[in-house]
């Protein structure tokens, strides 16, 4: 099929690359000229394992100009919907993109399908996107179709997540829209659920809200287990064997960060409050997460006084296998260390260039440099941290690194 993808961010690029790999003719649109240039030279503007290899083998036409999308049968919208001050999402980029699509559609005769893949609050596709698309005279369900299909990819395993999805959710304006999107997915081996637009939008938020609840739940259990001298990870293994609970997402630690989970949880809380409902569980999931990483500082203070001490930080990205530092809990921890006048030295295999844009004032060193500090905090579970020599050190571990237990003084956040 001929497909356009609007937005060359993490989701957009992965979708574009995978659809091209599956034999579709893909055009990718982004307002950032630098990104467009990179994609056209088959270089990935983001670090995602396997992405550049696909880009090197396929022919994606990247452009800043929307007019080439007129030849596409399906147009995916994959632009960001960032958080605003009150936790709700900004629709600035998605409304701009939709207006540009509407302008192209206006001149066209054939039926097109517009698919929202950006994460948007329930009601957005129907109440905001469709009216903009219809604004220039065309009619949804007649001249064009509309779907909302959430993306569940995780950074670091995004290609595999896209190619082998656990499920495909198709939110459809009408049957014709859903049929066209289904035909694109016909060779995927995954259960498919067809629902209305706002149900699809809600499924995305509820998936992420459930994952955050699972993490804050196990962190709370971990905080209790630590008081009782019980290993949380063994408890998690024990309960995870029950299929109703499941073993995944029960890794206790410093909490959840990244570009999606915190943002989506805040947006769902904000939307619920807008409707007049006060979400209690979700609000506590967020509160607990906000405090969890700071427990690292409390544990550290039991062993050294922070003022003028050197504190080494292992791990800056919000999780391994990415250089992404968006809403990384390392930000909260390092911010507090600096306020307490500690001298911070940090190491991360991939994320130091991104982190140094946020914290130019700290020292970036090798992992050996970190281990020479008065104390060490482990904030991300990079595999290479399992092979360091912690003997003789003071280590506060936020991610359960087995080898770190060899330290002279060792404390785990939840164990
Ligand atoms: C998440 C969702 O998993 C994905 O389905 C959605 O499409 C986008 O958001 P991602 O942000 O890439 O993906 O990372 P994820 O692997 O979910 O981890 C998010 C955060 O939770 C990380 O900070 C991670 O360290 C933390 N986490 C995860 C835990 O603390 N414990 C766990 O058991 C799992």
mmCIF file of N, CA, C and O and ligand atoms in Angstrom, residues 151-155 204 208 211 215 249-251 255-257 259-261 318-319 381 399, ligand 1:
data_model
loop_
_atom_site.group_PDB
_atom_site.id
_atom_site.type_symbol
_atom_site.label_atom_id
_atom_site.label_comp_id
_atom_site.label_asym_id
_atom_site.label_seq_id
_atom_site.Cartn_x
_atom_site.Cartn_y
_atom_site.Cartn_z
ATOM 1 N N UNK A 151 -0.397 2.765 19.776
ATOM 2 C CA UNK A 151 0.864 2.040 19.599
ATOM 3 C C UNK A 151 1.382 1.627 20.969
ATOM 4 O O UNK A 151 1.365 2.421 21.901
ATOM 5 N N UNK A 152 1.819 0.385 21.090
ATOM 6 C CA UNK A 152 2.260 -0.104 22.404
ATOM 7 C C UNK A 152 3.761 -0.390 22.421
ATOM 8 O O UNK A 152 4.218 -1.233 23.169
ATOM 9 N N UNK A 153 4.516 0.285 21.557
ATOM 10 C CA UNK A 153 5.934 -0.072 21.508
ATOM 11 C C UNK A 153 6.730 0.539 22.654
ATOM 12 O O UNK A 153 6.449 1.639 23.113
ATOM 13 N N UNK A 154 7.707 -0.224 23.118
ATOM 14 C CA UNK A 154 8.610 0.225 24.174
ATOM 15 C C UNK A 154 9.946 0.569 23.543
ATOM 16 O O UNK A 154 10.423 -0.157 22.665
ATOM 17 N N UNK A 155 10.573 1.617 24.018
ATOM 18 C CA UNK A 155 11.896 1.960 23.504
ATOM 19 C C UNK A 155 12.859 0.820 23.805
ATOM 20 O O UNK A 155 12.812 0.213 24.876
ATOM 21 N N UNK A 204 -5.315 2.673 25.294
ATOM 22 C CA UNK A 204 -3.903 3.061 25.404
ATOM 23 C C UNK A 204 -3.611 3.624 26.805
ATOM 24 O O UNK A 204 -2.643 3.232 27.463
ATOM 25 N N UNK A 208 -1.218 1.838 29.947
ATOM 26 C CA UNK A 208 -0.087 2.465 30.637
ATOM 27 C C UNK A 208 -0.403 2.735 32.112
ATOM 28 O O UNK A 208 0.471 2.606 32.969
ATOM 29 N N UNK A 211 0.162 -0.493 33.924
ATOM 30 C CA UNK A 211 1.601 -0.796 34.104
ATOM 31 C C UNK A 211 2.186 0.054 35.236
ATOM 32 O O UNK A 211 2.947 -0.443 36.070
ATOM 33 N N UNK A 215 3.849 -1.151 38.858
ATOM 34 C CA UNK A 215 5.186 -0.752 39.340
ATOM 35 C C UNK A 215 5.077 -0.098 40.722
ATOM 36 O O UNK A 215 5.823 -0.448 41.640
ATOM 37 N N UNK A 249 6.692 -6.725 34.871
ATOM 38 C CA UNK A 249 6.467 -5.401 35.475
ATOM 39 C C UNK A 249 6.308 -5.477 36.990
ATOM 40 O O UNK A 249 5.519 -4.755 37.586
ATOM 41 N N UNK A 250 7.065 -6.378 37.588
ATOM 42 C CA UNK A 250 7.081 -6.476 39.044
ATOM 43 C C UNK A 250 8.501 -6.273 39.562
ATOM 44 O O UNK A 250 8.862 -6.798 40.605
ATOM 45 N N UNK A 251 9.293 -5.511 38.810
ATOM 46 C CA UNK A 251 10.654 -5.221 39.269
ATOM 47 C C UNK A 251 10.622 -3.981 40.148
ATOM 48 O O UNK A 251 10.475 -2.859 39.653
ATOM 49 N N UNK A 255 11.358 3.370 40.519
ATOM 50 C CA UNK A 255 10.099 3.849 39.941
ATOM 51 C C UNK A 255 10.150 3.932 38.432
ATOM 52 O O UNK A 255 11.113 3.512 37.811
ATOM 53 N N UNK A 256 9.089 4.492 37.859
ATOM 54 C CA UNK A 256 8.994 4.566 36.392
ATOM 55 C C UNK A 256 9.258 5.977 35.902
ATOM 56 O O UNK A 256 8.834 6.952 36.514
ATOM 57 N N UNK A 257 10.028 6.062 34.797
ATOM 58 C CA UNK A 257 10.251 7.347 34.125
ATOM 59 C C UNK A 257 9.996 7.165 32.650
ATOM 60 O O UNK A 257 9.307 6.228 32.248
ATOM 61 N N UNK A 259 9.350 8.795 28.435
ATOM 62 C CA UNK A 259 8.496 9.744 27.727
ATOM 63 C C UNK A 259 6.999 9.410 27.789
ATOM 64 O O UNK A 259 6.176 10.266 27.455
ATOM 65 N N UNK A 260 6.636 8.199 28.200
ATOM 66 C CA UNK A 260 5.223 7.808 28.094
ATOM 67 C C UNK A 260 4.529 7.620 29.434
ATOM 68 O O UNK A 260 3.502 8.248 29.693
ATOM 69 N N UNK A 261 5.042 6.718 30.273
ATOM 70 C CA UNK A 261 4.266 6.325 31.451
ATOM 71 C C UNK A 261 3.905 7.524 32.344
ATOM 72 O O UNK A 261 2.721 7.697 32.673
ATOM 73 N N UNK A 318 16.303 6.548 31.306
ATOM 74 C CA UNK A 318 15.183 6.107 32.154
ATOM 75 C C UNK A 318 15.074 4.594 32.227
ATOM 76 O O UNK A 318 14.391 4.056 33.102
ATOM 77 N N UNK A 319 15.765 3.914 31.295
ATOM 78 C CA UNK A 319 15.866 2.451 31.335
ATOM 79 C C UNK A 319 17.021 2.059 30.427
ATOM 80 O O UNK A 319 17.518 2.901 29.665
ATOM 81 N N UNK A 381 19.461 -0.244 35.174
ATOM 82 C CA UNK A 381 20.022 -1.611 35.205
ATOM 83 C C UNK A 381 20.710 -1.985 33.887
ATOM 84 O O UNK A 381 20.379 -2.991 33.256
ATOM 85 N N UNK A 399 18.308 -0.733 41.434
ATOM 86 C CA UNK A 399 17.872 -1.597 40.326
ATOM 87 C C UNK A 399 18.263 -3.066 40.460
ATOM 88 O O UNK A 399 18.259 -3.794 39.464
HETATM 89 C C1 LIG B 1 6.033 2.167 27.930
HETATM 90 C C2 LIG B 1 5.086 0.976 27.728
HETATM 91 O O1 LIG B 1 5.704 -0.212 28.238
HETATM 92 C C3 LIG B 1 4.727 0.835 26.260
HETATM 93 O O2 LIG B 1 3.801 -0.226 26.086
HETATM 94 C C4 LIG B 1 4.122 2.138 25.769
HETATM 95 O O3 LIG B 1 3.781 2.062 24.419
HETATM 96 C C5 LIG B 1 5.095 3.269 26.007
HETATM 97 O O4 LIG B 1 5.447 3.333 27.399
HETATM 98 P P1 LIG B 1 8.656 2.572 27.683
HETATM 99 O O5 LIG B 1 8.415 3.928 28.241
HETATM 100 O O6 LIG B 1 9.530 2.466 26.472
HETATM 101 O O7 LIG B 1 7.268 1.864 27.289
HETATM 102 O O8 LIG B 1 9.358 1.709 28.815
HETATM 103 P P2 LIG B 1 8.958 0.578 29.856
HETATM 104 O O9 LIG B 1 9.756 -0.615 29.553
HETATM 105 O O10 LIG B 1 7.518 0.431 30.002
HETATM 106 O O11 LIG B 1 9.552 1.203 31.221
HETATM 107 C C6 LIG B 1 9.073 2.439 31.726
HETATM 108 C C7 LIG B 1 9.666 2.721 33.080
HETATM 109 O O12 LIG B 1 9.187 1.808 34.059
HETATM 110 C C8 LIG B 1 11.205 2.641 33.141
HETATM 111 O O13 LIG B 1 11.685 3.718 33.909
HETATM 112 C C9 LIG B 1 11.450 1.325 33.845
HETATM 113 O O14 LIG B 1 12.668 1.303 34.553
HETATM 114 C C10 LIG B 1 10.259 1.259 34.808
HETATM 115 N N1 LIG B 1 9.929 -0.116 35.225
HETATM 116 C C11 LIG B 1 9.454 -1.027 34.321
HETATM 117 C C12 LIG B 1 10.086 -0.499 36.555
HETATM 118 O O15 LIG B 1 10.512 0.305 37.393
HETATM 119 N N2 LIG B 1 9.750 -1.775 36.924
HETATM 120 C C13 LIG B 1 9.270 -2.690 36.038
HETATM 121 O O16 LIG B 1 8.980 -3.805 36.456
HETATM 122 C C14 LIG B 1 9.128 -2.301 34.705
#
